[in-house]
Coordinates of C-alpha atoms and ligand atoms in Angstrom, one line a residue:
M662 CA 82.5 130.3 98.0
K663 CA 85.0 133.4 97.1
K664 CA 81.5 135.3 97.7
V665 CA 81.5 133.4 101.1
H666 CA 84.9 133.2 102.1
L667 CA 84.5 137.9 101.8
I668 CA 81.4 137.6 103.9
L669 CA 83.9 136.2 106.4
I670 CA 86.0 138.5 106.5
L671 CA 83.9 141.5 106.3
T672 CA 81.9 139.8 109.3
S673 CA 85.3 140.0 110.8
C674 CA 86.7 143.7 110.1
L675 CA 83.3 144.6 111.5
T676 CA 83.6 142.7 115.2
L677 CA 86.7 144.0 115.0
F678 CA 86.7 147.6 117.4
S679 CA 84.7 146.0 119.4
C680 CA 86.7 142.9 120.7
Q681 CA 90.3 144.0 120.3
D682 CA 90.6 145.6 124.1
D683 CA 89.2 142.0 124.9
E684 CA 91.5 140.6 127.1
D685 CA 90.5 137.5 126.3
N686 CA 92.2 135.5 123.8
N687 CA 89.7 134.8 122.1
T688 CA 89.3 137.9 120.4
I689 CA 88.6 137.6 116.8
E690 CA 90.9 139.9 114.2
S691 CA 91.1 140.0 110.7
P692 CA 92.8 138.5 108.3
T693 CA 94.2 140.9 106.5
Y694 CA 95.0 142.9 110.5
N695 CA 98.4 142.3 110.7
N696 CA 99.9 142.2 107.0
G697 CA 99.1 139.4 105.8
D698 CA 101.5 137.5 108.2
E699 CA 98.6 135.5 108.9
L700 CA 98.6 133.6 106.5
L701 CA 99.8 130.7 106.8
G702 CA 98.6 129.1 103.6
G703 CA 99.4 132.3 101.7
N704 CA 95.8 132.7 99.8
G705 CA 95.2 129.5 99.8
S706 CA 94.1 130.4 103.8
I707 CA 90.7 131.0 104.7
Y708 CA 89.6 132.8 108.1
D709 CA 87.5 130.0 109.9
E710 CA 87.4 128.8 113.7
S711 CA 85.0 126.8 114.0
V712 CA 84.3 122.9 114.1
N713 CA 84.9 123.1 110.3
A714 CA 88.1 125.2 110.1
F715 CA 90.1 122.3 107.4
S716 CA 86.5 120.7 105.6
Q717 CA 87.2 123.8 103.1
P718 CA 88.9 124.3 100.1
I719 CA 91.2 126.7 99.4
P720 CA 89.8 130.3 97.4
G721 CA 90.3 130.9 94.1
L722 CA 89.2 127.0 93.2
E723 CA 87.2 127.5 90.2
G724 CA 85.7 125.3 87.2
E725 CA 86.2 122.4 86.8
D726 CA 88.6 121.9 89.9
E727 CA 86.1 123.2 92.6
L728 CA 83.9 120.5 91.5
R729 CA 86.4 117.6 91.2
F730 CA 86.4 118.7 94.9
F731 CA 83.0 118.0 96.0
V732 CA 83.2 114.3 94.2
G733 CA 86.2 113.6 95.7
N734 CA 84.9 114.6 99.3
S735 CA 82.3 112.6 98.9
F736 CA 84.7 109.9 98.2
F737 CA 87.0 110.2 101.0
N738 CA 83.8 110.8 102.7
Q739 CA 81.9 108.4 102.5
N740 CA 82.0 104.8 103.5
W741 CA 82.4 101.4 101.1
V742 CA 80.6 98.6 101.2
T743 CA 81.4 95.1 100.5
S744 CA 80.8 93.4 97.0
P745 CA 79.2 92.7 94.6
A746 CA 76.9 95.8 96.1
S747 CA 74.1 97.3 93.7
T748 CA 76.2 100.1 94.2
T749 CA 79.7 99.7 91.9
A750 CA 80.9 103.1 92.8
R751 CA 81.9 102.4 96.0
D752 CA 82.0 98.4 96.8
G753 CA 84.9 96.6 96.8
L754 CA 86.2 97.0 100.8
G755 CA 88.7 94.9 102.9
A756 CA 88.4 91.7 102.9
V757 CA 90.3 93.1 105.3
F758 CA 90.1 96.9 106.4
N759 CA 91.1 99.2 109.6
A760 CA 88.3 101.8 108.5
R761 CA 85.4 102.2 106.0
S762 CA 86.5 105.7 104.7
C763 CA 88.6 107.8 104.6
S764 CA 87.1 110.2 107.0
A765 CA 87.2 107.8 109.6
C766 CA 90.7 108.2 109.9
H767 CA 90.8 111.7 109.2
L768 CA 87.7 113.1 110.8
K769 CA 86.8 116.3 109.4
D770 CA 89.9 115.9 107.3
G771 CA 92.5 116.4 110.9
R772 CA 94.0 114.3 113.1
G773 CA 93.5 110.8 114.6
R774 CA 94.4 109.7 118.3
P775 CA 95.3 106.0 119.7
P776 CA 91.5 104.2 120.8
Q777 CA 90.8 104.7 124.2
T778 CA 89.7 101.6 124.9
I779 CA 90.2 98.3 123.2
G780 CA 88.6 97.7 120.4
E781 CA 87.4 100.9 119.6
V782 CA 87.4 101.5 116.0
N783 CA 87.8 104.9 113.8
H784 CA 89.8 106.5 115.7
G785 CA 93.0 107.0 113.0
L786 CA 95.9 104.6 114.7
L787 CA 97.2 102.2 112.4
L788 CA 100.0 99.8 113.0
R789 CA 102.6 99.2 109.7
L790 CA 104.2 96.2 109.8
S791 CA 107.3 93.9 107.9
I792 CA 110.2 92.2 108.7
P793 CA 114.1 93.2 109.4
E794 CA 115.1 93.5 106.4
Q795 CA 114.6 96.0 103.4
D796 CA 114.6 95.6 99.4
V797 CA 117.3 96.7 97.0
Y798 CA 115.0 100.6 97.4
G799 CA 114.5 100.7 101.6
S800 CA 111.6 99.4 101.9
P801 CA 110.6 98.1 104.7
L802 CA 109.7 93.8 103.4
P803 CA 105.8 92.9 105.2
D804 CA 105.2 90.4 107.3
P805 CA 104.7 87.2 105.0
I806 CA 101.5 86.5 106.8
Y807 CA 99.7 90.1 107.7
G808 CA 101.1 91.9 105.0
D809 CA 102.7 95.5 105.7
Q810 CA 99.6 96.6 108.5
L811 CA 97.4 95.2 110.8
Q812 CA 93.7 95.0 109.1
D813 CA 92.2 95.9 113.2
Q814 CA 88.8 94.8 110.6
A815 CA 87.9 92.7 108.2
I816 CA 84.1 92.2 105.9
L817 CA 81.3 89.1 107.1
G818 CA 82.3 86.5 107.1
V819 CA 86.2 86.5 106.9
Q820 CA 88.5 86.9 110.1
K821 CA 90.1 90.1 110.8
E822 CA 94.0 89.6 111.4
G823 CA 93.7 91.0 115.1
E824 CA 93.8 93.1 117.6
F825 CA 95.5 95.3 119.0
S826 CA 96.2 96.9 122.8
I827 CA 98.3 99.5 124.5
V828 CA 99.8 99.8 127.9
Y829 CA 101.5 103.7 129.5
E830 CA 104.4 103.7 131.3
K831 CA 104.8 107.0 133.6
I832 CA 108.1 108.5 132.6
T833 CA 108.6 111.8 135.3
G834 CA 110.6 115.4 134.2
S835 CA 111.1 118.4 135.9
F836 CA 111.7 122.2 134.2
G837 CA 114.5 123.9 134.9
D838 CA 112.0 125.8 138.1
G839 CA 110.8 122.6 139.4
E840 CA 107.9 121.8 138.2
A841 CA 107.0 118.2 137.8
Y842 CA 104.8 116.6 134.8
E843 CA 104.4 113.2 134.2
L844 CA 104.9 111.7 130.5
Q845 CA 103.0 108.4 129.1
K846 CA 104.9 105.7 126.4
P847 CA 102.9 104.2 124.6
L848 CA 103.4 100.0 124.5
Y849 CA 101.4 97.7 121.8
Q850 CA 100.0 94.3 122.4
L851 CA 99.4 92.4 119.3
N852 CA 96.2 90.2 120.9
N853 CA 93.9 88.0 118.7
L854 CA 96.2 86.8 115.7
Q855 CA 94.0 85.0 113.4
Y856 CA 95.8 83.1 110.8
G857 CA 98.3 82.1 112.6
D858 CA 102.5 83.0 113.7
I859 CA 103.2 87.3 113.0
H860 CA 107.1 87.2 112.2
P861 CA 109.4 86.5 115.8
E862 CA 111.2 89.5 114.8
I863 CA 108.2 92.0 113.8
E864 CA 108.8 95.5 113.6
I865 CA 105.9 97.8 114.7
S866 CA 105.2 101.2 113.5
P867 CA 102.1 102.6 114.7
R868 CA 101.3 106.2 113.6
V869 CA 98.3 108.2 113.8
G870 CA 96.7 109.9 110.2
Q871 CA 97.7 113.1 109.8
Q872 CA 95.6 116.6 109.3
M873 CA 94.3 117.6 105.7
I874 CA 95.2 120.5 105.1
G875 CA 97.5 123.1 103.5
L876 CA 99.6 119.6 101.1
G877 CA 99.2 120.9 98.2
L878 CA 101.6 123.2 99.3
L879 CA 103.3 120.7 100.9
E880 CA 104.0 118.9 97.7
A881 CA 104.6 122.4 95.8
I882 CA 107.8 123.7 97.2
S883 CA 110.1 122.6 95.0
E884 CA 113.3 119.4 95.9
A885 CA 115.8 122.3 95.4
D886 CA 113.9 124.7 98.3
I887 CA 113.7 121.9 100.8
L888 CA 117.3 120.7 100.0
S889 CA 118.6 123.8 100.9
H890 CA 118.3 123.3 103.9
A891 CA 119.6 119.5 104.6
D892 CA 122.9 118.8 106.6
P893 CA 122.8 115.2 107.3
T894 CA 125.8 115.8 108.5
D895 CA 125.6 119.1 110.4
I896 CA 128.1 121.0 109.2
D897 CA 127.1 123.8 111.2
N898 CA 127.5 121.7 113.9
D899 CA 124.0 122.8 115.7
G900 CA 123.3 119.3 117.0
V901 CA 120.3 119.2 114.2
S902 CA 121.0 117.5 110.5
G903 CA 117.5 116.8 108.6
R904 CA 118.2 114.8 105.5
P905 CA 115.9 114.7 103.1
N906 CA 114.4 110.9 102.2
Y907 CA 114.4 108.7 98.2
V908 CA 111.4 106.6 98.0
W909 CA 109.8 103.9 95.3
D910 CA 107.5 106.2 93.1
I911 CA 105.4 103.9 91.6
V912 CA 104.4 106.2 88.9
N913 CA 107.6 107.1 87.4
Q914 CA 110.1 104.1 88.8
Q915 CA 112.7 105.6 90.1
L916 CA 113.3 106.6 93.8
S917 CA 112.2 109.9 94.5
L918 CA 111.9 112.9 97.2
G919 CA 109.6 111.7 99.9
R920 CA 107.1 114.4 101.7
F921 CA 104.5 112.8 102.9
G922 CA 103.6 110.2 105.8
W923 CA 105.1 109.7 109.5
K924 CA 108.9 109.2 107.8
A925 CA 108.3 111.2 104.4
N926 CA 107.5 107.6 103.4
Q927 CA 105.3 108.8 100.3
P928 CA 107.3 110.5 97.5
S929 CA 103.6 112.4 96.0
L930 CA 99.6 112.8 97.2
L931 CA 98.9 110.4 93.7
Q932 CA 100.8 107.5 95.9
Q933 CA 99.6 108.7 99.6
V934 CA 95.8 108.2 99.0
A935 CA 96.3 104.9 96.6
G936 CA 98.7 103.7 99.1
A937 CA 95.4 104.8 101.7
F938 CA 92.7 102.7 99.8
I939 CA 94.1 99.3 99.5
G940 CA 96.1 99.2 102.4
D941 CA 93.2 101.5 105.3
I942 CA 90.0 100.2 103.2
G943 CA 90.8 97.5 101.0
I944 CA 89.7 98.9 97.2
T945 CA 92.7 98.2 94.3
S946 CA 93.5 101.9 91.9
P947 CA 95.6 101.5 88.9
L948 CA 98.7 101.9 91.6
F949 CA 98.0 99.6 93.5
P950 CA 95.6 96.7 91.3
E951 CA 96.1 93.8 93.6
N952 CA 94.2 94.0 97.5
H953 CA 96.7 91.1 99.5
N954 CA 94.7 89.2 101.9
P955 CA 95.6 87.0 104.6
P956 CA 95.9 83.8 103.5
N957 CA 93.6 81.4 102.2
V958 CA 90.5 84.6 102.8
V959 CA 88.9 83.9 98.7
T960 CA 86.7 86.5 97.9
A961 CA 84.2 86.9 94.9
A962 CA 86.0 87.1 92.7
D963 CA 86.1 90.5 90.6
D964 CA 88.6 91.8 88.2
E965 CA 87.8 95.0 88.3
L966 CA 89.3 97.7 89.5
D967 CA 88.1 99.4 92.4
I968 CA 88.5 102.5 92.1
T969 CA 89.3 103.9 88.4
G970 CA 92.0 106.2 88.1
D971 CA 89.5 109.8 86.5
K972 CA 87.9 108.2 90.5
L973 CA 91.2 108.4 92.5
R974 CA 92.3 112.1 91.0
Q975 CA 89.0 112.9 92.3
V976 CA 90.0 112.6 96.4
V977 CA 94.4 113.3 95.1
L978 CA 92.7 116.5 94.0
Y979 CA 90.8 116.8 96.9
S980 CA 93.5 115.5 99.0
S981 CA 95.5 119.1 97.9
T982 CA 93.6 121.3 97.9
L983 CA 92.5 122.0 101.2
A984 CA 92.9 125.3 102.4
V985 CA 94.4 126.1 105.8
P986 CA 93.1 128.6 108.4
T987 CA 94.9 131.3 109.2
Q988 CA 96.7 131.7 112.3
R989 CA 94.0 133.4 114.9
N990 CA 94.9 136.0 117.4
P991 CA 98.6 137.0 116.1
T992 CA 99.3 139.9 117.0
N993 CA 98.3 139.0 120.6
E994 CA 101.5 140.1 122.4
Q995 CA 101.6 136.6 124.0
V996 CA 101.5 135.1 121.1
L997 CA 104.0 137.7 119.5
Q998 CA 106.2 137.2 122.8
G999 CA 105.9 133.1 121.8
K1000 CA 106.7 133.6 118.5
Q1001 CA 109.5 135.6 119.3
L1002 CA 111.1 132.3 122.4
F1003 CA 110.5 129.8 119.1
N1004 CA 112.7 130.6 117.4
E1005 CA 114.7 132.1 120.2
I1006 CA 115.2 128.0 121.5
G1007 CA 116.1 126.4 118.2
C1008 CA 112.5 125.2 117.1
N1009 CA 112.6 127.3 114.5
K1010 CA 115.2 124.6 112.5
C1011 CA 113.4 122.4 111.9
H1012 CA 109.9 123.8 112.0
V1013 CA 111.3 125.9 109.3
S1014 CA 108.2 128.0 108.8
S1015 CA 108.8 130.2 105.2
Y1016 CA 108.0 128.8 102.1
T1017 CA 107.3 130.5 99.0
T1018 CA 105.8 127.1 96.3
D1019 CA 106.5 126.5 92.8
I1020 CA 104.7 125.8 89.6
H1021 CA 102.2 123.2 91.1
P1022 CA 102.1 121.5 87.5
S1023 CA 98.5 121.6 87.6
I1024 CA 96.7 123.7 90.1
S1025 CA 97.1 127.6 89.5
P1026 CA 95.7 128.7 93.1
L1027 CA 99.0 126.5 94.5
S1028 CA 101.9 128.1 92.9
H1029 CA 103.4 130.9 93.9
Q1030 CA 102.3 130.8 97.3
K1031 CA 103.9 132.7 100.3
I1032 CA 103.6 129.3 103.1
K1033 CA 104.3 129.1 106.9
P1034 CA 103.6 125.9 107.3
F1035 CA 106.7 124.7 109.9
T1036 CA 108.9 122.2 108.6
D1037 CA 111.5 121.4 107.3
L1038 CA 109.7 117.6 105.2
L1039 CA 113.4 116.8 106.2
L1040 CA 114.2 113.6 109.0
H1041 CA 115.3 113.9 112.2
D1042 CA 116.6 111.6 114.5
M1043 CA 114.6 112.6 118.1
G1044 CA 115.8 110.2 119.9
E1045 CA 114.9 106.6 121.5
D1046 CA 112.4 107.5 123.7
L1047 CA 110.1 108.5 120.2
A1048 CA 111.6 105.6 117.8
D1049 CA 110.1 102.9 116.0
N1050 CA 112.9 100.8 115.3
R1051 CA 111.5 100.6 112.0
P1052 CA 113.8 101.9 109.2
D1053 CA 111.1 103.2 106.1
F1054 CA 113.2 103.5 103.4
L1055 CA 116.2 105.9 104.4
A1056 CA 114.9 106.8 107.4
N1057 CA 115.9 104.3 110.1
G1058 CA 114.3 103.2 113.2
Q1059 CA 114.4 107.2 114.9
E1060 CA 114.0 109.3 112.4
W1061 CA 110.4 111.1 112.1
R1062 CA 109.5 113.9 109.7
T1063 CA 108.9 117.5 110.9
P1064 CA 105.6 117.3 110.8
P1065 CA 103.9 120.7 109.4
L1066 CA 102.3 122.8 112.3
W1067 CA 99.7 124.3 110.6
G1068 CA 96.0 123.3 112.5
I1069 CA 97.7 122.4 115.9
G1070 CA 96.1 124.5 118.2
L1071 CA 92.9 124.0 116.1
F1072 CA 92.5 119.6 116.7
Q1073 CA 90.6 120.4 119.9
T1074 CA 87.5 122.5 117.8
V1075 CA 87.4 119.8 115.1
N1076 CA 88.4 116.3 117.1
N1077 CA 87.7 117.2 119.9
H1078 CA 91.3 116.2 121.3
T1079 CA 95.0 117.5 122.1
F1080 CA 96.9 114.4 121.1
Y1081 CA 100.0 115.3 118.7
L1082 CA 102.9 113.4 117.8
H1083 CA 103.5 110.2 115.1
D1084 CA 101.6 107.7 117.5
G1085 CA 99.8 110.2 120.2
R1086 CA 101.5 110.0 122.8
A1087 CA 101.5 113.5 123.8
R1088 CA 98.2 114.4 125.5
N1089 CA 98.7 117.8 124.9
L1090 CA 101.3 120.9 123.1
Q1091 CA 103.8 120.7 125.3
E1092 CA 103.6 116.9 126.1
A1093 CA 104.9 116.3 122.2
I1094 CA 107.6 119.1 122.8
L1095 CA 108.8 117.8 126.4
W1096 CA 109.2 114.3 124.1
H1097 CA 111.7 115.5 121.8
G1098 CA 115.1 114.0 122.0
G1099 CA 117.8 113.5 119.9
E1100 CA 118.9 116.2 117.0
G1101 CA 115.1 118.4 119.0
E1102 CA 117.4 117.8 121.9
N1103 CA 118.6 120.9 122.9
S1104 CA 115.8 122.8 122.0
K1105 CA 113.7 121.0 124.4
N1106 CA 116.2 121.4 127.2
N1107 CA 115.6 125.2 126.1
F1108 CA 112.1 124.5 127.2
K1109 CA 112.6 122.9 130.1
Q1110 CA 114.1 126.1 131.4
L1111 CA 112.3 128.5 130.6
T1112 CA 109.9 130.5 133.0
K1113 CA 106.4 129.4 133.2
A1114 CA 105.5 132.8 132.0
E1115 CA 107.6 132.1 128.3
R1116 CA 106.8 128.6 129.0
E1117 CA 103.0 129.9 128.7
Q1118 CA 103.3 132.5 125.9
L1119 CA 105.3 129.9 123.8
L1120 CA 102.5 127.1 124.2
A1121 CA 99.2 130.4 123.2
F1122 CA 101.4 131.0 119.5
L1123 CA 101.6 127.3 118.9
N1124 CA 98.1 127.1 119.7
S1125 CA 97.9 130.2 118.1
L1126 CA 98.6 128.0 114.5
Ligands
HEC1619 C1 93.3 104.2 109.3 C2 93.4 105.4 108.8 C3 93.7 105.4 108.1 C4 92.3 105.8 107.1 C5 91.1 105.2 107.0 C6 92.7 107.3 105.5 N1 93.6 107.1 106.4 FE1 95.8 109.1 105.9 N2 96.5 108.1 107.3 C7 96.5 107.2 108.2 C8 97.8 107.3 108.6 C9 98.5 106.8 109.9 C10 98.8 108.8 107.9 C11 100.3 108.0 108.2 C12 100.6 107.3 107.1 C13 102.8 107.6 107.0 O1 102.5 107.5 108.0 O2 103.2 106.0 106.7 C14 98.4 108.7 106.7 C15 98.6 109.4 106.4 C16 97.6 110.4 104.7 C17 97.9 111.4 104.1 C18 98.7 112.2 103.7 C19 99.5 113.7 105.4 C20 100.4 113.7 105.4 O3 100.2 115.2 105.9 O4 102.1 113.6 105.5 C21 96.9 111.5 102.9 C22 97.2 112.6 101.9 C23 96.1 110.7 103.0 N3 96.3 109.6 104.3 C24 95.0 111.2 103.0 C25 94.2 109.1 102.4 C26 92.8 109.2 102.1 C27 93.2 109.7 100.7 C28 91.9 108.0 102.0 C29 91.1 107.8 101.6 C30 91.5 106.5 100.8 C31 92.7 107.3 103.7 N4 94.0 108.7 104.2 C32 92.0 106.4 104.1 C33 95.6 106.6 108.3 C34 94.3 106.6 107.5
HEC1620 C1 115.3 118.6 115.7 C2 114.4 118.8 114.6 C3 113.5 119.5 115.8 C4 113.1 120.8 116.5 C5 114.5 121.2 116.9 C6 112.3 120.8 117.3 N1 110.9 119.6 117.0 FE1 109.5 119.4 117.4 N2 109.4 118.5 116.0 C7 110.1 117.4 115.1 C8 110.1 116.2 114.5 C9 110.8 115.3 114.0 C10 108.2 115.7 114.8 C11 107.5 114.4 115.2 C12 108.0 112.9 115.8 C13 107.3 112.4 116.3 O1 105.6 112.3 116.0 O2 107.4 111.6 116.6 C14 108.2 117.4 116.3 C15 107.2 117.6 117.7 C16 106.9 118.3 117.4 C17 105.6 119.1 117.5 C18 104.0 117.7 118.0 C19 103.7 118.5 115.6 C20 102.3 117.2 115.9 O3 101.9 117.2 114.2 O4 102.0 116.9 116.4 C21 105.0 120.3 117.9 C22 103.6 120.6 119.0 C23 106.1 120.5 117.9 N3 107.0 119.6 117.5 C24 107.6 121.6 118.3 C25 108.2 121.4 118.6 C26 108.6 123.3 119.5 C27 107.9 124.2 120.7 C28 109.8 123.5 119.3 C29 111.0 123.6 120.1 C30 111.5 123.4 121.6 C31 110.3 122.5 118.3 N4 109.2 121.6 118.3 C32 111.6 121.5 118.1 C33 111.2 118.5 114.9 C34 112.0 119.0 115.5

């Protein structure tokens, strides 16, 4: 691993002279060219702008952990099959499910997107479901029949729960300089529900799978550090509040700070990964030992867990240690101007750039890293237009967690699309900004008032991340 990394640095330094004067934006710069400012994931950064940019282990992963990374990688990418099968190592799929593998939604460890045609599978968007009530801890209550997620695939001989379709409503607007733009707002419809009526007031939260990079670094940020950015009652009166979510933590049997998921609805990578196994693929584990099949679906009796605690932890280690690609073109003039604008118009109030991680309990290369994720991991009211109107623990129907911005300039390369936001509605970075409302309204309006040249600078900065 280390050798490959060094060679990459070396070759890029060697080519530096020949490309330095190059006019075009594809100029390749060495990772140490900008005083390390471009190492978004600290020493957990890698220099890679290829289609595999999200799929590399952090440098410094050694011995047992390196081995676990590669085993975790295979469990992340493999297709699970119906049990009983001759290969018990990977059976247990379903009965109903959303995908056969993690990578079906996190393709190349990257970002999912909305389906482009009805019936398309493996796109990475799923619908969370609940009824308008919460339990004592604030957990959304599942639909009595369809559970907390619409499963649109099933094993042979079992009906999938149903399908969904999306229609887009056009919304138009214009920038301060008069240039017009058009956004598309998705409306979801559930079709062909196979197990009877769904709750009449069903709440639907559409969400795409995120890029998998740097997640262990986010987990290693201290709770105190995150809470220091919270301003729930907006005491400083800047229109931006920021609230922590507290969610049910199965391992510790208590409410814990939420960090993962679009509403900071998961407290740890362990719970997030085990939740993905059960909810998305139908794989039981020590955290979620029971399958929730639709009513009257009887599958082969199986008392064993589909995945052991040890395997689960290998996938958690994998999910914790995917390296963050370095910023590209950090010293490009446009990028530098864009970075300044990002701070001037208030994007950094939520997309907080820098942290030093605390001690990671088990993976030492994740400890004490200077990282730049551009998130506060807090909830913000983003206005009615982005609302899913489905509360998730303390997050209300208009609140979303600020997503990290590292890697967002690489979706095109890695995933061959540029869909952004929780449901992939934004077709590019500019649209993602234009959807900001609520606490993000001011900085959105500031963006709209920029000249076209300035807007392009800001986008160049975002694309360099
Ligand atoms: C059907 C699509 C789908 C599959 C399959 C899937 N995921 Fe996800 N993943 C998502 C979505 C959607 C989210 C956001 C969840 C939310 O907001 O509640 C997510 C979130 C995550 C996150 C948190 C990312 C963040 O930035 O907060 C991790 C980690 C993750 N998934 C790991 C996995 C693993 C490991 C597997 C396989 C066991 C898996 N996922 C399978 C769609 C999927
Ligand atoms: C009030 C807090 C806040 C401010 C200020 C803010 N954002 Fe965001 N940003 C968010 C949240 C929350 C989301 C996720 C919304 C969603 O998915 O529905 C988001 C999403 C994004 C995304 C999409 C990321 C992804 O992974 O899909 C981009 C890009 C982005 N913001 C850039 C900006 C820029 C540029 C600015 C300044 C003009 C800005 N933001 C200001 C909170 C904020």
